[in-house]
Amino acid sequence: AVPADSIDYVFKVVVIGDSAVGKTQLLARFTKNEFCFDSKSTIGVEFQTRTVSIKGKVIKAQIWDTAGQERYRAVTSAYYRGALGAMLVYDITKRPTFDHVARWVEELRAHADSSIVIMLIGNKADLAADHRAVTTEDAVEFAEEQGLFFSEASALSGDNVDKAFFRVLEHIYAAV
Ligand code: GDP
Ligand code: MG
């Protein structure tokens, strides 16, 4: 553990997106390097933390998980309060979860700080070969239109998970 007095910054990052896209597993992968195959729908844990070093500063990333409130507009504004970053997750094998991304962006624009750093994540990239339902090009186009960062990733294999979170944390840091 890192002594509390050595932490330079605490950055709140929220994870949002439709149910079952892999939000909780992305968070578990980033904070504990774990993946749990039979994860139940989220049970009340508000956030997990991981302390990282960015440009010589000690940064505690506080990553918030929705407690199964993914129904449209059920995530309250308290969840977004103070958030400096957002991981907006869809499932590359489930087209509707990508079609709903625009709604989640609206939610962020309505409730979060206007300077929030947003990373769109196409999760379950390990299933791309046989089950892809959203092309990378469609996602890149949407992300560019909306001014979001974008990456495909896999909580299962771990591919691009650290990279995506670090990119968000570095952009937050660059603005503090
Ligand atoms: P949440 O509702 O968005 O928090 O989704 P969960 O993290 O609970 O994951 C939903 C389901 O998708 C679970 O059965 C996970 O095991 C599975 N899952 C999550 N991430 C991945 C991934 O990267 N690849 C694959 N193949 N399955 C995943
Ligand atoms: Mg969950």
mmCIF file of C-alpha atoms and ligand atoms in Angstrom:
data_model
loop_
_atom_site.group_PDB
_atom_site.id
_atom_site.type_symbol
_atom_site.label_atom_id
_atom_site.label_comp_id
_atom_site.label_asym_id
_atom_site.label_seq_id
_atom_site.Cartn_x
_atom_site.Cartn_y
_atom_site.Cartn_z
ATOM 1 C CA ALA A 1 0.000 0.000 0.000
ATOM 2 C CA VAL A 2 1.082 3.553 -0.674
ATOM 3 C CA PRO A 3 1.162 5.853 2.398
ATOM 4 C CA ALA A 4 -1.697 8.343 2.147
ATOM 5 C CA ASP A 5 0.589 11.359 2.535
ATOM 6 C CA SER A 6 2.565 10.412 -0.569
ATOM 7 C CA ILE A 7 -0.478 10.661 -2.862
ATOM 8 C CA ASP A 8 -0.339 13.773 -5.019
ATOM 9 C CA TYR A 9 -3.784 13.517 -6.646
ATOM 10 C CA VAL A 10 -6.992 11.510 -6.446
ATOM 11 C CA PHE A 11 -8.777 11.223 -9.786
ATOM 12 C CA LYS A 12 -12.381 10.013 -9.897
ATOM 13 C CA VAL A 13 -13.234 8.062 -13.033
ATOM 14 C CA VAL A 14 -16.722 6.648 -13.681
ATOM 15 C CA VAL A 15 -17.489 3.552 -15.725
ATOM 16 C CA ILE A 16 -20.774 3.682 -17.653
ATOM 17 C CA GLY A 17 -22.558 1.839 -20.434
ATOM 18 C CA ASP A 18 -25.304 -0.737 -20.824
ATOM 19 C CA SER A 19 -25.716 -3.733 -18.562
ATOM 20 C CA ALA A 20 -23.467 -6.775 -19.219
ATOM 21 C CA VAL A 21 -20.962 -4.987 -21.491
ATOM 22 C CA GLY A 22 -18.177 -5.814 -19.026
ATOM 23 C CA LYS A 23 -17.865 -2.662 -16.907
ATOM 24 C CA THR A 24 -17.278 -4.498 -13.638
ATOM 25 C CA GLN A 25 -14.736 -6.850 -15.220
ATOM 26 C CA LEU A 26 -12.806 -3.975 -16.835
ATOM 27 C CA LEU A 27 -12.606 -2.352 -13.432
ATOM 28 C CA ALA A 28 -11.484 -5.625 -11.797
ATOM 29 C CA ARG A 29 -8.853 -6.082 -14.513
ATOM 30 C CA PHE A 30 -7.481 -2.565 -14.060
ATOM 31 C CA THR A 31 -7.519 -2.422 -10.258
ATOM 32 C CA LYS A 32 -6.732 -6.052 -9.338
ATOM 33 C CA ASN A 33 -5.590 -7.676 -12.583
ATOM 34 C CA GLU A 34 -8.441 -10.145 -12.123
ATOM 35 C CA PHE A 35 -11.259 -11.527 -14.254
ATOM 36 C CA CYS A 36 -14.152 -13.441 -12.757
ATOM 37 C CA PHE A 37 -16.066 -15.719 -15.148
ATOM 38 C CA ASP A 38 -19.269 -16.044 -13.155
ATOM 39 C CA SER A 39 -19.576 -12.432 -12.054
ATOM 40 C CA LYS A 40 -23.019 -11.678 -10.729
ATOM 41 C CA SER A 41 -24.522 -8.326 -11.582
ATOM 42 C CA THR A 42 -22.756 -5.710 -9.523
ATOM 43 C CA ILE A 43 -23.215 -5.887 -5.804
ATOM 44 C CA GLY A 44 -23.100 -2.466 -4.211
ATOM 45 C CA VAL A 45 -19.348 -1.763 -4.257
ATOM 46 C CA GLU A 46 -19.073 1.900 -5.099
ATOM 47 C CA PHE A 47 -15.491 2.137 -6.290
ATOM 48 C CA GLN A 48 -12.112 0.424 -6.443
ATOM 49 C CA THR A 49 -8.772 2.158 -6.428
ATOM 50 C CA ARG A 50 -5.360 1.691 -7.973
ATOM 51 C CA THR A 51 -2.407 3.909 -7.274
ATOM 52 C CA VAL A 52 -0.245 4.643 -10.291
ATOM 53 C CA SER A 53 2.668 6.868 -11.148
ATOM 54 C CA ILE A 54 2.331 9.418 -13.931
ATOM 55 C CA LYS A 55 5.206 11.751 -14.772
ATOM 56 C CA GLY A 56 6.696 11.192 -11.323
ATOM 57 C CA LYS A 57 3.455 11.983 -9.474
ATOM 58 C CA VAL A 58 1.574 9.480 -7.331
ATOM 59 C CA ILE A 59 -2.009 9.315 -8.490
ATOM 60 C CA LYS A 60 -4.777 7.398 -6.829
ATOM 61 C CA ALA A 61 -7.331 6.427 -9.469
ATOM 62 C CA GLN A 62 -10.732 5.985 -7.864
ATOM 63 C CA ILE A 63 -12.809 4.037 -10.368
ATOM 64 C CA TRP A 64 -16.572 4.062 -9.794
ATOM 65 C CA ASP A 65 -18.894 1.269 -10.864
ATOM 66 C CA THR A 66 -22.648 1.559 -11.367
ATOM 67 C CA ALA A 67 -24.476 -0.643 -8.885
ATOM 68 C CA GLY A 68 -26.713 -2.196 -11.521
ATOM 69 C CA GLN A 69 -28.350 1.158 -12.321
ATOM 70 C CA GLU A 70 -27.684 0.999 -16.034
ATOM 71 C CA ARG A 71 -31.300 1.475 -17.044
ATOM 72 C CA TYR A 72 -31.696 4.648 -19.052
ATOM 73 C CA ARG A 73 -31.419 7.697 -16.794
ATOM 74 C CA ALA A 74 -31.253 5.654 -13.587
ATOM 75 C CA VAL A 75 -27.657 6.646 -12.866
ATOM 76 C CA THR A 76 -27.960 9.655 -10.590
ATOM 77 C CA SER A 77 -26.070 12.914 -10.921
ATOM 78 C CA ALA A 78 -24.256 12.089 -7.632
ATOM 79 C CA TYR A 79 -22.449 9.326 -9.494
ATOM 80 C CA TYR A 80 -20.990 11.834 -11.953
ATOM 81 C CA ARG A 81 -20.167 14.490 -9.351
ATOM 82 C CA GLY A 82 -16.473 15.303 -9.290
ATOM 83 C CA ALA A 83 -15.664 12.801 -12.043
ATOM 84 C CA LEU A 84 -12.671 13.844 -14.118
ATOM 85 C CA GLY A 85 -12.816 10.863 -16.466
ATOM 86 C CA ALA A 86 -15.364 8.428 -17.890
ATOM 87 C CA MET A 87 -14.956 5.013 -19.461
ATOM 88 C CA LEU A 88 -17.988 4.567 -21.712
ATOM 89 C CA VAL A 89 -18.220 0.875 -22.493
ATOM 90 C CA TYR A 90 -20.106 -1.085 -25.153
ATOM 91 C CA ASP A 91 -19.841 -4.735 -26.177
ATOM 92 C CA ILE A 92 -18.464 -5.255 -29.715
ATOM 93 C CA THR A 93 -20.638 -8.395 -30.026
ATOM 94 C CA LYS A 94 -23.931 -6.601 -29.172
ATOM 95 C CA ARG A 95 -24.960 -3.888 -31.602
ATOM 96 C CA PRO A 96 -27.631 -2.301 -29.358
ATOM 97 C CA THR A 97 -25.024 -1.554 -26.689
ATOM 98 C CA PHE A 98 -23.171 0.548 -29.298
ATOM 99 C CA ASP A 99 -26.393 2.181 -30.535
ATOM 100 C CA HIS A 100 -27.001 3.350 -26.941
ATOM 101 C CA VAL A 101 -23.599 5.023 -26.608
ATOM 102 C CA ALA A 102 -25.042 8.327 -27.874
ATOM 103 C CA ARG A 103 -27.490 8.331 -24.957
ATOM 104 C CA TRP A 104 -24.668 7.788 -22.493
ATOM 105 C CA VAL A 105 -22.777 10.706 -24.023
ATOM 106 C CA GLU A 106 -25.915 12.842 -23.527
ATOM 107 C CA GLU A 107 -26.039 11.722 -19.902
ATOM 108 C CA LEU A 108 -22.418 12.774 -19.440
ATOM 109 C CA ARG A 109 -23.006 16.130 -21.104
ATOM 110 C CA ALA A 110 -26.026 16.694 -18.844
ATOM 111 C CA HIS A 111 -24.529 15.601 -15.519
ATOM 112 C CA ALA A 112 -20.736 15.631 -15.646
ATOM 113 C CA ASP A 113 -18.253 18.468 -15.788
ATOM 114 C CA SER A 114 -17.799 19.751 -19.338
ATOM 115 C CA SER A 115 -14.046 19.098 -19.179
ATOM 116 C CA ILE A 116 -14.475 15.389 -18.358
ATOM 117 C CA VAL A 117 -12.125 13.116 -20.339
ATOM 118 C CA ILE A 118 -14.182 10.441 -22.089
ATOM 119 C CA MET A 119 -12.829 7.135 -23.404
ATOM 120 C CA LEU A 120 -15.131 4.979 -25.518
ATOM 121 C CA ILE A 121 -14.272 1.309 -25.030
ATOM 122 C CA GLY A 122 -15.400 -1.525 -27.292
ATOM 123 C CA ASN A 123 -15.047 -4.414 -24.846
ATOM 124 C CA LYS A 124 -14.898 -8.192 -25.487
ATOM 125 C CA ALA A 125 -12.406 -7.773 -28.335
ATOM 126 C CA ASP A 126 -11.365 -11.386 -27.639
ATOM 127 C CA LEU A 127 -14.637 -12.402 -29.359
ATOM 128 C CA ALA A 128 -14.029 -10.298 -32.484
ATOM 129 C CA ALA A 129 -13.155 -13.150 -34.833
ATOM 130 C CA ASP A 130 -16.483 -14.978 -34.522
ATOM 131 C CA HIS A 131 -18.967 -12.586 -32.944
ATOM 132 C CA ARG A 132 -18.164 -9.022 -33.949
ATOM 133 C CA ALA A 133 -21.336 -6.914 -34.451
ATOM 134 C CA VAL A 134 -19.776 -3.420 -34.431
ATOM 135 C CA THR A 135 -16.968 -2.502 -36.820
ATOM 136 C CA THR A 136 -13.925 -0.620 -35.584
ATOM 137 C CA GLU A 137 -14.569 1.967 -38.330
ATOM 138 C CA ASP A 138 -18.083 2.766 -37.056
ATOM 139 C CA ALA A 139 -16.743 3.293 -33.556
ATOM 140 C CA VAL A 140 -13.794 5.411 -34.711
ATOM 141 C CA GLU A 141 -16.167 7.600 -36.722
ATOM 142 C CA PHE A 142 -18.525 8.083 -33.783
ATOM 143 C CA ALA A 143 -15.655 8.829 -31.391
ATOM 144 C CA GLU A 144 -14.201 11.435 -33.752
ATOM 145 C CA GLU A 145 -17.577 13.128 -34.217
ATOM 146 C CA GLN A 146 -18.097 13.340 -30.474
ATOM 147 C CA GLY A 147 -14.520 14.148 -29.474
ATOM 148 C CA LEU A 148 -13.969 10.962 -27.480
ATOM 149 C CA PHE A 149 -10.880 8.820 -27.163
ATOM 150 C CA PHE A 150 -11.458 5.273 -28.383
ATOM 151 C CA SER A 151 -10.035 1.814 -27.933
ATOM 152 C CA GLU A 152 -11.210 -1.732 -28.286
ATOM 153 C CA ALA A 153 -10.202 -3.852 -25.292
ATOM 154 C CA SER A 154 -10.771 -7.134 -23.516
ATOM 155 C CA ALA A 155 -11.288 -7.467 -19.800
ATOM 156 C CA LEU A 156 -10.921 -11.214 -20.314
ATOM 157 C CA SER A 157 -7.481 -11.194 -21.974
ATOM 158 C CA GLY A 158 -6.448 -7.861 -20.471
ATOM 159 C CA ASP A 159 -5.637 -6.449 -23.917
ATOM 160 C CA ASN A 160 -5.566 -2.634 -23.963
ATOM 161 C CA VAL A 161 -7.180 -2.292 -20.526
ATOM 162 C CA ASP A 162 -4.268 -0.629 -18.710
ATOM 163 C CA LYS A 163 -3.496 1.374 -21.820
ATOM 164 C CA ALA A 164 -7.021 2.797 -22.000
ATOM 165 C CA PHE A 165 -7.167 3.717 -18.310
ATOM 166 C CA PHE A 166 -3.668 5.219 -18.383
ATOM 167 C CA ARG A 167 -4.563 7.313 -21.408
ATOM 168 C CA VAL A 168 -7.479 8.814 -19.516
ATOM 169 C CA LEU A 169 -5.431 9.383 -16.348
ATOM 170 C CA GLU A 170 -2.622 11.029 -18.331
ATOM 171 C CA HIS A 171 -5.063 13.384 -20.037
ATOM 172 C CA ILE A 172 -6.645 14.272 -16.705
ATOM 173 C CA TYR A 173 -3.188 14.906 -15.253
ATOM 174 C CA ALA A 174 -2.209 17.117 -18.182
ATOM 175 C CA ALA A 175 -5.156 19.390 -17.350
ATOM 176 C CA VAL A 176 -4.735 19.733 -13.547
HETATM 177 P P1 GDP B 1 -21.430 -5.129 -16.450
HETATM 178 O O1 GDP B 1 -22.875 -5.421 -16.238
HETATM 179 O O2 GDP B 1 -21.243 -4.110 -17.539
HETATM 180 O O3 GDP B 1 -20.710 -4.760 -15.190
HETATM 181 O O4 GDP B 1 -20.764 -6.463 -17.032
HETATM 182 P P2 GDP B 1 -19.867 -7.572 -16.282
HETATM 183 O O5 GDP B 1 -18.505 -7.044 -16.012
HETATM 184 O O6 GDP B 1 -20.609 -8.108 -15.121
HETATM 185 O O7 GDP B 1 -19.736 -8.670 -17.446
HETATM 186 C C1 GDP B 1 -20.904 -9.205 -18.052
HETATM 187 C C2 GDP B 1 -20.588 -10.550 -18.680
HETATM 188 O O8 GDP B 1 -19.657 -10.402 -19.740
HETATM 189 C C3 GDP B 1 -19.969 -11.551 -17.702
HETATM 190 O O9 GDP B 1 -20.472 -12.822 -18.005
HETATM 191 C C4 GDP B 1 -18.487 -11.461 -18.012
HETATM 192 O O10 GDP B 1 -17.825 -12.671 -17.716
HETATM 193 C C5 GDP B 1 -18.498 -11.182 -19.513
HETATM 194 N N1 GDP B 1 -17.330 -10.382 -19.937
HETATM 195 C C6 GDP B 1 -16.896 -9.211 -19.407
HETATM 196 N N2 GDP B 1 -15.815 -8.756 -20.059
HETATM 197 C C7 GDP B 1 -15.544 -9.669 -21.035
HETATM 198 C C8 GDP B 1 -14.521 -9.741 -22.052
HETATM 199 O O11 GDP B 1 -13.648 -8.902 -22.213
HETATM 200 N N3 GDP B 1 -14.600 -10.840 -22.885
HETATM 201 C C9 GDP B 1 -15.551 -11.804 -22.756
HETATM 202 N N4 GDP B 1 -15.515 -12.825 -23.616
HETATM 203 N N5 GDP B 1 -16.505 -11.751 -21.814
HETATM 204 C C10 GDP B 1 -16.503 -10.693 -20.958
HETATM 205 MG MG MG B 2 -21.438 -4.452 -13.294
#
